[in-house]
PDB file of C-alpha atoms in Angstrom:
ATOM      1  CA  MET A   1       0.000   0.000   0.000  1.00 56.00           C
ATOM      2  CA  ALA A   2       1.029   3.620  -0.523  1.00 85.00           C
ATOM      3  CA  ILE A   3       0.277   6.830   1.314  1.00 93.00           C
ATOM      4  CA  GLY A   4      -2.877   8.618   0.221  1.00 95.00           C
ATOM      5  CA  LEU A   5      -4.918  11.633   1.250  1.00 96.00           C
ATOM      6  CA  VAL A   6      -8.339  12.218   2.755  1.00 97.00           C
ATOM      7  CA  GLY A   7     -10.378  14.912   1.083  1.00 96.00           C
ATOM      8  CA  ARG A   8     -13.751  16.334   0.208  1.00 96.00           C
ATOM      9  CA  LYS A   9     -15.549  16.240  -3.115  1.00 97.00           C
ATOM     10  CA  VAL A  10     -16.071  19.839  -4.179  1.00 97.00           C
ATOM     11  CA  GLY A  11     -17.955  19.080  -7.393  1.00 96.00           C
ATOM     12  CA  MET A  12     -17.526  18.563 -11.116  1.00 96.00           C
ATOM     13  CA  THR A  13     -16.436  20.989 -13.804  1.00 96.00           C
ATOM     14  CA  ARG A  14     -14.577  20.896 -17.088  1.00 95.00           C
ATOM     15  CA  ILE A  15     -11.223  22.110 -18.302  1.00 94.00           C
ATOM     16  CA  PHE A  16      -9.900  22.804 -21.763  1.00 93.00           C
ATOM     17  CA  THR A  17      -6.873  20.907 -23.034  1.00 87.00           C
ATOM     18  CA  ASP A  18      -4.162  22.296 -25.286  1.00 88.00           C
ATOM     19  CA  ASP A  19      -5.927  21.062 -28.423  1.00 90.00           C
ATOM     20  CA  GLY A  20      -9.144  22.881 -27.458  1.00 91.00           C
ATOM     21  CA  SER A  21     -11.192  19.863 -26.402  1.00 92.00           C
ATOM     22  CA  THR A  22     -13.070  19.765 -23.088  1.00 94.00           C
ATOM     23  CA  GLN A  23     -12.455  17.251 -20.351  1.00 94.00           C
ATOM     24  CA  PRO A  24     -14.847  16.515 -17.447  1.00 96.00           C
ATOM     25  CA  VAL A  25     -13.051  16.555 -14.099  1.00 97.00           C
ATOM     26  CA  THR A  26     -13.927  16.227 -10.424  1.00 97.00           C
ATOM     27  CA  VAL A  27     -12.397  18.721  -7.997  1.00 97.00           C
ATOM     28  CA  LEU A  28     -11.179  17.210  -4.710  1.00 97.00           C
ATOM     29  CA  ASP A  29     -10.141  19.324  -1.735  1.00 97.00           C
ATOM     30  CA  VAL A  30      -7.333  17.391   0.003  1.00 96.00           C
ATOM     31  CA  SER A  31      -6.014  20.220   2.154  1.00 93.00           C
ATOM     32  CA  ASP A  32      -4.973  20.078   5.795  1.00 92.00           C
ATOM     33  CA  ASN A  33      -4.176  16.368   6.178  1.00 95.00           C
ATOM     34  CA  ARG A  34      -2.624  16.438   9.651  1.00 96.00           C
ATOM     35  CA  ILE A  35      -0.356  13.592  10.777  1.00 96.00           C
ATOM     36  CA  THR A  36      -1.580  12.254  14.119  1.00 96.00           C
ATOM     37  CA  GLN A  37       0.538   9.112  14.433  1.00 95.00           C
ATOM     38  CA  ILE A  38       3.366   7.272  12.696  1.00 95.00           C
ATOM     39  CA  LYS A  39       3.422   3.527  13.234  1.00 95.00           C
ATOM     40  CA  THR A  40       6.578   1.481  12.815  1.00 93.00           C
ATOM     41  CA  ALA A  41       7.283  -2.218  12.632  1.00 93.00           C
ATOM     42  CA  GLU A  42       9.255  -2.084  15.873  1.00 93.00           C
ATOM     43  CA  THR A  43       6.462  -0.651  18.021  1.00 93.00           C
ATOM     44  CA  ASP A  44       3.245  -1.569  16.173  1.00 93.00           C
ATOM     45  CA  GLY A  45       4.197  -4.518  13.989  1.00 94.00           C
ATOM     46  CA  TYR A  46       3.671  -2.637  10.717  1.00 94.00           C
ATOM     47  CA  ALA A  47       4.469   0.699   9.129  1.00 95.00           C
ATOM     48  CA  ALA A  48       1.683   3.214   8.594  1.00 95.00           C
ATOM     49  CA  VAL A  49       0.772   6.866   8.889  1.00 96.00           C
ATOM     50  CA  GLN A  50      -2.452   8.118  10.484  1.00 96.00           C
ATOM     51  CA  VAL A  51      -3.972  11.414   9.369  1.00 96.00           C
ATOM     52  CA  ALA A  52      -6.878  13.589  10.521  1.00 96.00           C
ATOM     53  CA  PHE A  53      -9.039  15.583   8.118  1.00 96.00           C
ATOM     54  CA  GLY A  54     -11.710  18.209   8.617  1.00 93.00           C
ATOM     55  CA  LYS A  55     -12.821  19.778  11.865  1.00 93.00           C
ATOM     56  CA  ARG A  56     -14.741  18.689  14.940  1.00 93.00           C
ATOM     57  CA  ARG A  57     -15.710  20.617  18.037  1.00 94.00           C
ATOM     58  CA  ALA A  58     -13.735  19.757  21.142  1.00 91.00           C
ATOM     59  CA  SER A  59     -16.952  18.926  23.007  1.00 93.00           C
ATOM     60  CA  ARG A  60     -17.656  16.195  20.435  1.00 94.00           C
ATOM     61  CA  VAL A  61     -14.307  14.441  20.871  1.00 95.00           C
ATOM     62  CA  ARG A  62     -14.078  11.579  23.365  1.00 95.00           C
ATOM     63  CA  LYS A  63     -11.382  11.766  25.998  1.00 95.00           C
ATOM     64  CA  PRO A  64      -9.193   8.888  24.726  1.00 95.00           C
ATOM     65  CA  LEU A  65      -9.126  10.405  21.235  1.00 95.00           C
ATOM     66  CA  ALA A  66      -8.634  13.906  22.652  1.00 95.00           C
ATOM     67  CA  GLY A  67      -5.554  12.701  24.531  1.00 96.00           C
ATOM     68  CA  HIS A  68      -4.265  10.980  21.395  1.00 95.00           C
ATOM     69  CA  LEU A  69      -4.629  14.179  19.365  1.00 94.00           C
ATOM     70  CA  ALA A  70      -3.185  16.355  22.133  1.00 95.00           C
ATOM     71  CA  LYS A  71      -0.099  14.170  22.223  1.00 94.00           C
ATOM     72  CA  ALA A  72       0.364  14.734  18.501  1.00 94.00           C
ATOM     73  CA  GLY A  73      -0.382  18.440  18.847  1.00 94.00           C
ATOM     74  CA  VAL A  74      -3.000  18.541  16.078  1.00 94.00           C
ATOM     75  CA  GLU A  75      -6.569  19.778  15.852  1.00 94.00           C
ATOM     76  CA  ALA A  76      -9.396  17.233  16.003  1.00 94.00           C
ATOM     77  CA  GLY A  77     -10.963  16.227  12.704  1.00 94.00           C
ATOM     78  CA  HIS A  78     -14.188  14.515  11.754  1.00 94.00           C
ATOM     79  CA  MET A  79     -12.311  11.819   9.863  1.00 94.00           C
ATOM     80  CA  LEU A  80      -9.328   9.740  10.955  1.00 95.00           C
ATOM     81  CA  ARG A  81      -7.715   7.455   8.389  1.00 95.00           C
ATOM     82  CA  GLU A  82      -4.636   5.241   8.335  1.00 95.00           C
ATOM     83  CA  PHE A  83      -2.485   4.456   5.315  1.00 95.00           C
ATOM     84  CA  ARG A  84      -0.091   1.539   5.362  1.00 94.00           C
ATOM     85  CA  ALA A  85       3.260   2.272   3.782  1.00 92.00           C
ATOM     86  CA  LYS A  86       6.841   1.128   3.568  1.00 91.00           C
ATOM     87  CA  ALA A  87       9.331   2.204   6.203  1.00 90.00           C
ATOM     88  CA  GLU A  88      11.274   4.389   3.765  1.00 91.00           C
ATOM     89  CA  GLU A  89       8.078   6.222   2.727  1.00 90.00           C
ATOM     90  CA  ILE A  90       7.392   7.459   6.250  1.00 91.00           C
ATOM     91  CA  ALA A  91      11.013   8.046   7.279  1.00 89.00           C
ATOM     92  CA  ASN A  92      10.843  11.803   6.636  1.00 90.00           C
ATOM     93  CA  LEU A  93       7.369  12.350   8.120  1.00 93.00           C
ATOM     94  CA  LYS A  94       6.846  13.870  11.551  1.00 94.00           C
ATOM     95  CA  VAL A  95       3.886  13.774  13.915  1.00 95.00           C
ATOM     96  CA  GLY A  96       2.090  17.099  13.853  1.00 93.00           C
ATOM     97  CA  GLY A  97       3.101  17.836  10.268  1.00 94.00           C
ATOM     98  CA  LYS A  98       0.948  17.874   7.173  1.00 94.00           C
ATOM     99  CA  LEU A  99       0.815  15.856   3.975  1.00 95.00           C
ATOM    100  CA  GLY A 100       0.841  17.994   0.842  1.00 93.00           C
ATOM    101  CA  VAL A 101      -0.823  17.037  -2.404  1.00 94.00           C
ATOM    102  CA  GLU A 102       2.217  18.115  -4.433  1.00 93.00           C
ATOM    103  CA  THR A 103       4.441  15.591  -2.630  1.00 92.00           C
ATOM    104  CA  LEU A 104       2.191  12.574  -3.253  1.00 94.00           C
ATOM    105  CA  PHE A 105       0.541  13.069  -6.643  1.00 95.00           C
ATOM    106  CA  LYS A 106       1.524  14.400 -10.045  1.00 95.00           C
ATOM    107  CA  VAL A 107      -0.195  15.094 -13.343  1.00 95.00           C
ATOM    108  CA  GLY A 108      -0.837  11.949 -15.381  1.00 93.00           C
ATOM    109  CA  GLN A 109      -0.706   9.631 -12.386  1.00 95.00           C
ATOM    110  CA  LYS A 110      -3.431   7.009 -11.889  1.00 96.00           C
ATOM    111  CA  VAL A 111      -5.304   7.074  -8.576  1.00 96.00           C
ATOM    112  CA  ASP A 112      -8.088   5.153  -6.826  1.00 97.00           C
ATOM    113  CA  VAL A 113     -10.852   7.259  -5.253  1.00 97.00           C
ATOM    114  CA  GLN A 114     -13.089   5.814  -2.546  1.00 97.00           C
ATOM    115  CA  GLY A 115     -16.348   7.348  -1.380  1.00 97.00           C
ATOM    116  CA  ILE A 116     -19.955   6.728  -0.350  1.00 97.00           C
ATOM    117  CA  THR A 117     -22.398   6.633  -3.253  1.00 97.00           C
ATOM    118  CA  ILE A 118     -25.512   8.796  -3.319  1.00 97.00           C
ATOM    119  CA  GLY A 119     -28.416   7.150  -1.500  1.00 96.00           C
ATOM    120  CA  LYS A 120     -31.528   6.583  -3.622  1.00 96.00           C
ATOM    121  CA  GLY A 121     -33.837   5.194  -0.941  1.00 97.00           C
ATOM    122  CA  PHE A 122     -36.084   2.177  -1.556  1.00 97.00           C
ATOM    123  CA  ALA A 123     -36.030   1.377  -5.273  1.00 97.00           C
ATOM    124  CA  GLY A 124     -37.773  -1.176  -7.451  1.00 96.00           C
ATOM    125  CA  VAL A 125     -36.105  -3.779  -9.617  1.00 96.00           C
ATOM    126  CA  ILE A 126     -36.251  -1.685 -12.787  1.00 96.00           C
ATOM    127  CA  LYS A 127     -34.259   1.169 -11.268  1.00 96.00           C
ATOM    128  CA  ARG A 128     -32.115  -0.991  -8.975  1.00 96.00           C
ATOM    129  CA  HIS A 129     -31.278  -3.927 -11.272  1.00 96.00           C
ATOM    130  CA  HIS A 130     -32.307  -2.608 -14.706  1.00 96.00           C
ATOM    131  CA  PHE A 131     -35.078  -5.144 -15.248  1.00 95.00           C
ATOM    132  CA  GLY A 132     -37.018  -4.743 -18.470  1.00 93.00           C
ATOM    133  CA  GLY A 133     -40.449  -4.840 -16.874  1.00 91.00           C
ATOM    134  CA  GLN A 134     -43.451  -6.896 -17.895  1.00 90.00           C
ATOM    135  CA  ASN A 135     -45.730  -6.496 -20.877  1.00 89.00           C
ATOM    136  CA  ALA A 136     -47.773  -3.320 -21.074  1.00 88.00           C
ATOM    137  CA  SER A 137     -50.408  -5.025 -23.226  1.00 86.00           C
ATOM    138  CA  HIS A 138     -54.072  -5.701 -22.471  1.00 83.00           C
ATOM    139  CA  GLY A 139     -54.660  -8.093 -19.598  1.00 87.00           C
ATOM    140  CA  ASN A 140     -51.655  -7.126 -17.459  1.00 87.00           C
ATOM    141  CA  SER A 141     -53.098  -5.357 -14.436  1.00 87.00           C
ATOM    142  CA  ILE A 142     -50.986  -3.357 -11.953  1.00 87.00           C
ATOM    143  CA  SER A 143     -47.902  -5.518 -12.504  1.00 90.00           C
ATOM    144  CA  HIS A 144     -46.035  -3.701 -15.229  1.00 92.00           C
ATOM    145  CA  ARG A 145     -42.996  -2.924 -13.043  1.00 92.00           C
ATOM    146  CA  VAL A 146     -43.022  -5.820 -10.562  1.00 92.00           C
ATOM    147  CA  HIS A 147     -40.213  -8.380 -10.457  1.00 92.00           C
ATOM    148  CA  GLY A 148     -42.373 -11.447 -10.996  1.00 89.00           C
ATOM    149  CA  SER A 149     -41.732 -14.836  -9.466  1.00 89.00           C
ATOM    150  CA  THR A 150     -38.998 -15.012  -6.819  1.00 89.00           C
ATOM    151  CA  GLY A 151     -38.838 -18.720  -5.970  1.00 86.00           C
ATOM    152  CA  GLN A 152     -39.709 -22.259  -6.967  1.00 85.00           C
ATOM    153  CA  ASN A 153     -42.157 -24.801  -5.516  1.00 87.00           C
ATOM    154  CA  GLN A 154     -42.375 -26.549  -2.168  1.00 89.00           C
ATOM    155  CA  SER A 155     -38.806 -27.608  -2.779  1.00 89.00           C
ATOM    156  CA  PRO A 156     -36.596 -25.698  -1.885  1.00 89.00           C
ATOM    157  CA  GLY A 157     -39.372 -23.683  -0.255  1.00 89.00           C
ATOM    158  CA  HIS A 158     -37.427 -20.459   0.191  1.00 91.00           C
ATOM    159  CA  VAL A 159     -35.901 -17.592  -1.778  1.00 92.00           C
ATOM    160  CA  PHE A 160     -32.203 -18.020  -2.503  1.00 93.00           C
ATOM    161  CA  LYS A 161     -29.779 -15.480  -1.062  1.00 93.00           C
ATOM    162  CA  GLY A 162     -28.664 -12.863  -3.528  1.00 93.00           C
ATOM    163  CA  LYS A 163     -31.943 -12.857  -5.442  1.00 94.00           C
ATOM    164  CA  ARG A 164     -32.304  -9.550  -7.231  1.00 95.00           C
ATOM    165  CA  MET A 165     -35.314  -7.841  -5.707  1.00 95.00           C
ATOM    166  CA  ALA A 166     -36.487  -4.385  -4.710  1.00 95.00           C
ATOM    167  CA  GLY A 167     -34.640  -2.765  -1.812  1.00 96.00           C
ATOM    168  CA  HIS A 168     -32.359  -0.001  -0.637  1.00 97.00           C
ATOM    169  CA  LEU A 169     -30.305   1.537  -3.447  1.00 97.00           C
ATOM    170  CA  GLY A 170     -27.087   3.477  -3.034  1.00 96.00           C
ATOM    171  CA  ASP A 171     -25.341   4.685   0.130  1.00 96.00           C
ATOM    172  CA  LYS A 172     -22.578   2.102  -0.318  1.00 96.00           C
ATOM    173  CA  GLN A 173     -18.816   2.433  -0.098  1.00 97.00           C
ATOM    174  CA  ARG A 174     -17.388   2.166  -3.591  1.00 97.00           C
ATOM    175  CA  THR A 175     -13.963   2.697  -5.158  1.00 97.00           C
ATOM    176  CA  ILE A 176     -13.325   3.937  -8.699  1.00 96.00           C
ATOM    177  CA  LEU A 177     -10.027   2.598 -10.021  1.00 96.00           C
ATOM    178  CA  ASN A 178      -7.430   4.159 -12.302  1.00 96.00           C
ATOM    179  CA  LEU A 179      -8.648   7.739 -12.524  1.00 96.00           C
ATOM    180  CA  GLU A 180      -6.141  10.066 -14.134  1.00 96.00           C
ATOM    181  CA  VAL A 181      -4.849  13.143 -12.322  1.00 96.00           C
ATOM    182  CA  VAL A 182      -5.404  16.075 -14.668  1.00 96.00           C
ATOM    183  CA  ARG A 183      -4.165  18.949 -12.506  1.00 95.00           C
ATOM    184  CA  VAL A 184      -2.516  19.472  -9.119  1.00 96.00           C
ATOM    185  CA  ASP A 185      -3.106  22.839  -7.419  1.00 95.00           C
ATOM    186  CA  ALA A 186      -0.445  23.029  -4.720  1.00 94.00           C
ATOM    187  CA  GLU A 187      -1.439  26.526  -3.613  1.00 94.00           C
ATOM    188  CA  ARG A 188      -5.061  25.654  -2.834  1.00 94.00           C
ATOM    189  CA  GLN A 189      -4.369  21.941  -2.194  1.00 94.00           C
ATOM    190  CA  LEU A 190      -6.798  20.816  -4.876  1.00 96.00           C
ATOM    191  CA  LEU A 191      -6.682  17.664  -6.974  1.00 96.00           C
ATOM    192  CA  LEU A 192      -8.478  17.454 -10.322  1.00 97.00           C
ATOM    193  CA  VAL A 193      -9.154  13.927 -11.572  1.00 97.00           C
ATOM    194  CA  LYS A 194     -10.668  12.885 -14.873  1.00 97.00           C
ATOM    195  CA  GLY A 195     -14.238  11.629 -14.691  1.00 95.00           C
ATOM    196  CA  SER A 196     -16.601  11.184 -11.759  1.00 95.00           C
ATOM    197  CA  VAL A 197     -16.097   9.851  -8.245  1.00 96.00           C
ATOM    198  CA  PRO A 198     -18.641   8.291  -5.850  1.00 96.00           C
ATOM    199  CA  GLY A 199     -20.799  10.487  -3.649  1.00 95.00           C
ATOM    200  CA  SER A 200     -22.412  13.880  -3.710  1.00 95.00           C
ATOM    201  CA  SER A 201     -20.636  17.200  -3.443  1.00 96.00           C
ATOM    202  CA  GLY A 202     -19.346  17.803   0.060  1.00 95.00           C
ATOM    203  CA  ARG A 203     -18.882  14.133   0.965  1.00 95.00           C
ATOM    204  CA  ASP A 204     -15.560  12.726   2.151  1.00 96.00           C
ATOM    205  CA  VAL A 205     -13.323  10.765  -0.205  1.00 97.00           C
ATOM    206  CA  VAL A 206     -10.047   8.889   0.099  1.00 97.00           C
ATOM    207  CA  VAL A 207      -7.460   9.190  -2.690  1.00 97.00           C
ATOM    208  CA  ARG A 208      -4.692   6.623  -3.073  1.00 96.00           C
ATOM    209  CA  PRO A 209      -2.184   5.777  -5.805  1.00 95.00           C
ATOM    210  CA  ALA A 210      -3.662   3.128  -8.097  1.00 94.00           C
ATOM    211  CA  ILE A 211      -2.938  -0.473  -7.135  1.00 91.00           C
ATOM    212  CA  LYS A 212      -4.212  -2.159 -10.314  1.00 89.00           C
ATOM    213  CA  LEU A 213      -2.461  -0.327 -13.093  1.00 80.00           C
ATOM    214  CA  GLN A 214      -3.734  -1.195 -16.541  1.00 69.00           C
ATOM    215  CA  LYS A 215      -1.143  -2.377 -19.012  1.00 69.00           C
ATOM    216  CA  PRO A 216      -0.804  -0.126 -22.066  1.00 66.00           C
ATOM    217  CA  ALA A 217      -2.299  -1.557 -25.205  1.00 64.00           C
ATOM    218  CA  GLY A 218       0.489  -2.958 -27.363  1.00 65.00           C
ATOM    219  CA  PRO A 219       0.549  -3.627 -31.094  1.00 72.00           C
ATOM    220  CA  LYS A 220      -1.845  -6.250 -32.344  1.00 70.00           C
ATOM    221  CA  PRO A 221      -0.247  -9.563 -33.344  1.00 71.00           C
ATOM    222  CA  ALA A 222       0.126 -10.120 -37.026  1.00 69.00           C
ATOM    223  CA  ALA A 223      -2.567 -12.212 -38.664  1.00 68.00           C
ATOM    224  CA  LYS A 224      -1.596 -15.765 -39.448  1.00 71.00           C
ATOM    225  CA  PRO A 225      -1.374 -16.582 -43.142  1.00 72.00           C
ATOM    226  CA  ALA A 226      -4.224 -18.640 -44.506  1.00 67.00           C
ATOM    227  CA  ALA A 227      -3.489 -22.327 -44.877  1.00 65.00           C
ATOM    228  CA  LYS A 228      -3.013 -23.471 -48.435  1.00 66.00           C
ATOM    229  CA  GLY A 229      -4.709 -26.494 -49.804  1.00 56.00           C
TER     230      GLY A 229
END
């Protein structure tokens, strides 16, 4: 694993490239990532860095966590996240310092962005699972958008787990892989990534370097000559 940043989804916009084309991007505010703890293999069994993001009133912080933050000398945040890393990656970090976006990410780099998707409430099978619906012809009464049969007969006598049915849609933790960093704003600590990320504007996100890099498409193999005969 590599060190990442905790941030907030500001919203989506577009930027113009050098050739004049537009590119949809999502703006992520990854400012003020405060280091609260550095874990090492000698003391904790593994190497990691713990960061706090956002703000939280002192009256809302429990005493054990307040003592932990006071020891580090950092302000309480509403989100506390840990990133595992190699020992050499955290050698120059200090408790109480901050992680800057310009030191971790660069333009053209691939990143993974994790967030909570937008909640849609209770949804039917057509919206939730993209069912086609039943016939709208004569004789079909009040069952145009229902899912239909959900089981079998007396045997097995129950609905199998995982059956696609109506239910709660959205509000799930999801990760979008291999998004490209389009721009890094070191002054305002903003990160612009190509495409969309999970969640609504204002929700928290976690940005990490990509772990499943896609291999570049190579030349196609030459076609085999047709067999004679």
